[in-house]
Coordinates of C-alpha atoms in Angstrom, one line a residue:
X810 CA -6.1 -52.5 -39.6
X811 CA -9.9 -51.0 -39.5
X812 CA -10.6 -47.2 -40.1
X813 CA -11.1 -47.2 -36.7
X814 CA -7.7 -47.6 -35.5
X815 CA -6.6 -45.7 -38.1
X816 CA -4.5 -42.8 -36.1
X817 CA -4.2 -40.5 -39.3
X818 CA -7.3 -39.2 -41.5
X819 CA -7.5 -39.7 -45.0
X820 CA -7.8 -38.0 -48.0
X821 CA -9.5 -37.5 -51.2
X822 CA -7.8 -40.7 -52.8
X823 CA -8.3 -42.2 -49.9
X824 CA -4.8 -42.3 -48.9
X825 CA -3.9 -42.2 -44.8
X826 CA -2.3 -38.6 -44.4
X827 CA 0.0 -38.7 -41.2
X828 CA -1.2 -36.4 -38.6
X829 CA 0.0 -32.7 -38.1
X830 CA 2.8 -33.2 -35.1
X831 CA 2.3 -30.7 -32.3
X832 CA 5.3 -28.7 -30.8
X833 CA 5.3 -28.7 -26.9
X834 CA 7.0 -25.4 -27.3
X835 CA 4.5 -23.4 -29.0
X836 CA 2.7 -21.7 -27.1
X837 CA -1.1 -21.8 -27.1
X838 CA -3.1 -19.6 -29.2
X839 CA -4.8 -17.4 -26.5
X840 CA -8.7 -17.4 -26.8
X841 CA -10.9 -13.9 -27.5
X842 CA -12.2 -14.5 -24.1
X843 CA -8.6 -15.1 -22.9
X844 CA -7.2 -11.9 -24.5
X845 CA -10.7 -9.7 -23.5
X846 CA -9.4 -10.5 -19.9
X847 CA -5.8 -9.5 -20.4
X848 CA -6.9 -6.0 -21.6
X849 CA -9.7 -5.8 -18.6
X850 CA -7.1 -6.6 -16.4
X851 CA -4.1 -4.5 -17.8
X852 CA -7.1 -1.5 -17.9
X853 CA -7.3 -1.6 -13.8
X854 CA -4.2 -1.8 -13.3
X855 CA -2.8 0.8 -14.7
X856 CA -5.9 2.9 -13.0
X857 CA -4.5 0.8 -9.6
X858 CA -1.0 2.1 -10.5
X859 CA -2.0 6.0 -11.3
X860 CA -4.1 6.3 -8.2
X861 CA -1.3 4.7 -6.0
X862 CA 1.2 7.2 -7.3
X863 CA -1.1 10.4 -6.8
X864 CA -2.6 9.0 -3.5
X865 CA -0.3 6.4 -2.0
X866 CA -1.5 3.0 -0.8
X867 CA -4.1 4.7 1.8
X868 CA -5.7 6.9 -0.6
X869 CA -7.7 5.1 -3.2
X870 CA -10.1 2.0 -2.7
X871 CA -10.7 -0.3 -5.4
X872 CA -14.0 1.6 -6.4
X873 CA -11.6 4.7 -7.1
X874 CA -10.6 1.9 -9.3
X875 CA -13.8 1.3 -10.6
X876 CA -14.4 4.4 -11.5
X877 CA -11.2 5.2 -13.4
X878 CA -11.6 2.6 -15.3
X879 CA -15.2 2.9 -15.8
X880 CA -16.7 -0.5 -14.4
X881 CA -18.5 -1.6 -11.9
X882 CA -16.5 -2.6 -8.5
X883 CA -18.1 -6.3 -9.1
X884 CA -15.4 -6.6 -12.2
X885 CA -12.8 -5.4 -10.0
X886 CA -13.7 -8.4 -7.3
X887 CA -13.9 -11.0 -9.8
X888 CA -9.8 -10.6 -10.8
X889 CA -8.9 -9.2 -7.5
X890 CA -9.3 -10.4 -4.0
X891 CA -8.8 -7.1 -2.0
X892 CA -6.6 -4.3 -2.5
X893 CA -3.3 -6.4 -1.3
X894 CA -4.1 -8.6 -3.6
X895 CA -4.4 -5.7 -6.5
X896 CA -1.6 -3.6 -5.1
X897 CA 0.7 -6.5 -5.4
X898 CA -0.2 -7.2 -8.8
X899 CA 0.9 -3.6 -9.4
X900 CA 4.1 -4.5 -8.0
X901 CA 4.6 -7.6 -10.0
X902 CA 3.9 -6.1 -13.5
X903 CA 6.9 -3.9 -13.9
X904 CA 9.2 -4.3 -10.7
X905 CA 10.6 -7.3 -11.4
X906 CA 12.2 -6.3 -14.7
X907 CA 13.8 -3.3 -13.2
X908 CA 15.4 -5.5 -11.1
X909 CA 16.2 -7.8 -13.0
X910 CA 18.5 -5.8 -15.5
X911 CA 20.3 -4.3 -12.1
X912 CA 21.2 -7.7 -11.4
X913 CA 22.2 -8.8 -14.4
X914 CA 24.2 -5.8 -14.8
X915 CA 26.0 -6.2 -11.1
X916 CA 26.7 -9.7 -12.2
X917 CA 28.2 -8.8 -15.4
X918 CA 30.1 -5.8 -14.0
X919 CA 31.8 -8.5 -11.3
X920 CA 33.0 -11.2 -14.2
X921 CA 34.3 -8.4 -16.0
X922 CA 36.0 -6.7 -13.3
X923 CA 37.0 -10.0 -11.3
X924 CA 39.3 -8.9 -8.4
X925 CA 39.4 -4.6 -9.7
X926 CA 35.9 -3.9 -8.8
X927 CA 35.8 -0.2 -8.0
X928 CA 33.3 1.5 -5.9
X929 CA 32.5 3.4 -9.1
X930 CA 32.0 0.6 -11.1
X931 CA 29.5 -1.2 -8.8
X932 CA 27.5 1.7 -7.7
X933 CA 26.7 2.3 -11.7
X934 CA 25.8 -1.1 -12.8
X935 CA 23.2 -0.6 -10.0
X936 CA 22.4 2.8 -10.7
X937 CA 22.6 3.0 -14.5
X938 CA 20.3 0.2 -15.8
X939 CA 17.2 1.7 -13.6
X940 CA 18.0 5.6 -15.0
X941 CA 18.0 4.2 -18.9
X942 CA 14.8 2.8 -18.3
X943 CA 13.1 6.1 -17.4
X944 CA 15.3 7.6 -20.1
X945 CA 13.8 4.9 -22.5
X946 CA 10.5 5.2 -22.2
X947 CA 9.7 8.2 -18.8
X948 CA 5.6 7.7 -19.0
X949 CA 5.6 3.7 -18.3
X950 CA 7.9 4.0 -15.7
X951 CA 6.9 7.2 -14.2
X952 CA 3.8 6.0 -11.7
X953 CA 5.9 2.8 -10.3
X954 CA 8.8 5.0 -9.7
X955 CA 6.4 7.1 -7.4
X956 CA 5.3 4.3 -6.0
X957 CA 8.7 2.8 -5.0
X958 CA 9.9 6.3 -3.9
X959 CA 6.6 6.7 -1.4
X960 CA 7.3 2.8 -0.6
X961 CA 11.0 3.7 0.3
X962 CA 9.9 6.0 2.8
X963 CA 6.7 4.1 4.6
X964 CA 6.7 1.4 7.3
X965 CA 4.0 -1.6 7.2
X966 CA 3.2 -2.0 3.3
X967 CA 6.3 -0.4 1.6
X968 CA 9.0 -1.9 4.0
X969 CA 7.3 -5.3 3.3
X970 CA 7.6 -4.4 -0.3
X971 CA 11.0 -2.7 -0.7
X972 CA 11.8 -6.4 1.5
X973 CA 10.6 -8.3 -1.1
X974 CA 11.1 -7.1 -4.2
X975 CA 14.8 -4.8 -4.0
X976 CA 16.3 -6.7 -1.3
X977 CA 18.3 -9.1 -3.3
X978 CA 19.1 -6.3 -5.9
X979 CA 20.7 -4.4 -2.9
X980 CA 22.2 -7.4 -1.2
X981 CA 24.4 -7.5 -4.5
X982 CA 25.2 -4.6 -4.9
X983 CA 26.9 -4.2 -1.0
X984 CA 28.7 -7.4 -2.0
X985 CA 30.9 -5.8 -4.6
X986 CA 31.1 -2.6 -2.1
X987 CA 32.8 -4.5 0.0
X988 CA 35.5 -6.2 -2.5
X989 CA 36.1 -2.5 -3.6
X990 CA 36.9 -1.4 -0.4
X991 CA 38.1 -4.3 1.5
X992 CA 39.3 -2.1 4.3
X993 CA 35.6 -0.3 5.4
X994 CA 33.7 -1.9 8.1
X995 CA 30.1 -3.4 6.8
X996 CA 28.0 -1.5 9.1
X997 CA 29.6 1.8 7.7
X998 CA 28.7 0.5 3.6
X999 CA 25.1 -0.5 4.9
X1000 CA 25.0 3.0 6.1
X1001 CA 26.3 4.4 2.5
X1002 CA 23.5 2.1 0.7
X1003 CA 20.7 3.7 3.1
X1004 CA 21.7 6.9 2.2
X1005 CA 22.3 5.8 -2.2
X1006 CA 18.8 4.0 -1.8
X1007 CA 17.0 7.3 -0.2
X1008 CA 18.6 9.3 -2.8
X1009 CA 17.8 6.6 -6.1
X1010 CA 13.8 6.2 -4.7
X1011 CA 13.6 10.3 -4.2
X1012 CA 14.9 10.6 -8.4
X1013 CA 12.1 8.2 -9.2
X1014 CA 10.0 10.7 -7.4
X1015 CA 10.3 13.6 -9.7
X1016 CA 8.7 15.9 -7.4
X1017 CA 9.6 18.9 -9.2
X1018 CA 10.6 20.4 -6.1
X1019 CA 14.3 20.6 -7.6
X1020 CA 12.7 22.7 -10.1
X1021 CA 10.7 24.9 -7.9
X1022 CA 14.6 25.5 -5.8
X1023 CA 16.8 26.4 -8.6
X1024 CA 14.3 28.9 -10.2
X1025 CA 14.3 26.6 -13.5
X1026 CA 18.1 25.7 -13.5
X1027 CA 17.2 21.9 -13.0
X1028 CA 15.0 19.7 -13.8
X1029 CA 13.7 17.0 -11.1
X1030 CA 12.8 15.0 -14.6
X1031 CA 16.2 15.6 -16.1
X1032 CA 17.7 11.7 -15.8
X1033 CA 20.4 12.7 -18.5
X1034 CA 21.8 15.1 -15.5
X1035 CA 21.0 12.4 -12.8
X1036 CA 22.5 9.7 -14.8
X1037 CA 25.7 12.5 -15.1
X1038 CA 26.5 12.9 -11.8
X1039 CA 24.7 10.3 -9.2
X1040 CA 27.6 7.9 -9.3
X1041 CA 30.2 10.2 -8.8
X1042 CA 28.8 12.1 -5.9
X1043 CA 27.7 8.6 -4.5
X1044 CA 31.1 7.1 -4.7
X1045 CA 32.7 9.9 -3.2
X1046 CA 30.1 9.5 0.0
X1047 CA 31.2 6.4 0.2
X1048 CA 34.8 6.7 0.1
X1049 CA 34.6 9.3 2.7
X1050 CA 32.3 7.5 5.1
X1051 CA 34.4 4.7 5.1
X1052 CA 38.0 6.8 5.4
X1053 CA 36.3 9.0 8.7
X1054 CA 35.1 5.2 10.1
X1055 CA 38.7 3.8 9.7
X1056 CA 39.8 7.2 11.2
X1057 CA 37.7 6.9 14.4
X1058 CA 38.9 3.2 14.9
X1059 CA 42.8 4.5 14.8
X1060 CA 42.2 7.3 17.4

């Protein structure tokens, strides 16, 4: 065999060393140019995000943007195509995780329970994961809990959101509604989950108008108390929406 077809190098005695095997599984070292982007990137939007949730969708432009972050609008063009195509990117950083762990808790909650699912018992495996999150760590989750509370309550761009990115997490959750309560008509449970979701989007609002109301009592920020009480007063809506509808079908 000739040096040339040699498929290892050799080395100081002149001995064929066998070359270094690569893992398909590593991952890639990422490049300084490669990480310099990440952190431009990551820079706008958070600036996107903070705008979005003091604004809403119609109040910024991407040179607000710009200017948060300090760079020209040309930067902002060359990662972004538009302000859809930032204002989903928004969406896509942190959404998905939250629900994500919602559904994976629904899940788990159903194997677990198997044929007792409660009302209870489903409306916190939605509820909870979302309110430990803010619990966990209240400043990275503030802004896009704004922005899915100002979504919640928009037509056009947030209903084409909430669609996209909570309507599966939902779906799930009215699924094990209706094995808790066999006997309650789906159009009455759809109408308990418009009212839960109105209610979960508003806490990730932390308006502080709670605050303002009770002269200081609560807290609008206090998602120890929220986590306390939501499911309880939430079951108990649903319970008695769904005894009055069973009621009205008897009379």
């Amino acid at each position: 065999m000739t040096r040339a077809m040699r498929t290892g190098t050799l080395d100081s005695m002149g001995t064929e060393k066998t070359p270094a095997r690569i893992d398909p599984q590593r991952p890639r070292a990422r490049t300084h140019k490669e990480r310099v982007r990440e952190a431009s990137i990551e820079r706008i939007l958070d600036a996107a995000e903070e705008l979005c949730a003091e604004f809403g969708y119609h109040g910024f432009t991407l040179k607000d943007v710009a200017a948060r972050v300090g760079v020209s609008s040309t930067l902002i063009h060359y990662h972004f195509n538009g302000k859809e195509s930032i204002f989903e990117a928004v969406w896509a950083r942190k959404v998905p995780a939250s629900t994500q762990n919602r559904l994976d808790e629904l899940r788990r909650y159903a194997e677990e329970a198997g044929d007792k699912v409660t009302v209870e018992g489903a409306l916190n495996a939605w509820i909870d994961p979302d309110l430990r999150l803010h619990l966990e760590d209240r400043n990275y989750w503030a802004a896009i809990g704004k922005i899915s509370a100002q979504a919640n309550s928009a037509a056009g761009w947030g209903a084409a959101k909430m669609t996209s990115y909570f309507n599966p997490v939902g779906l799930a959750l009215v699924d094990l509604l209706k094995k808790a309560m066999p006997d309650c008509d789906e159009e009455t449970i759809f109408w308990g989950f418009h009212f839960l979701s109105g209610a979960m989007t508003h806490n990730m609002a932390r308006t502080g108008r709670l605050d303002e109301l009770s002269h200081g009592l609560c807290s609008s920020d206090d998602f120890a108390s929220i986590r306390k009480h939501m499911v309880t007063f939430m079951a108990a809506g649903f319970k008695a929406i769904c005894a009055a509808s069973r009621k009205d079908k008897l009379e």
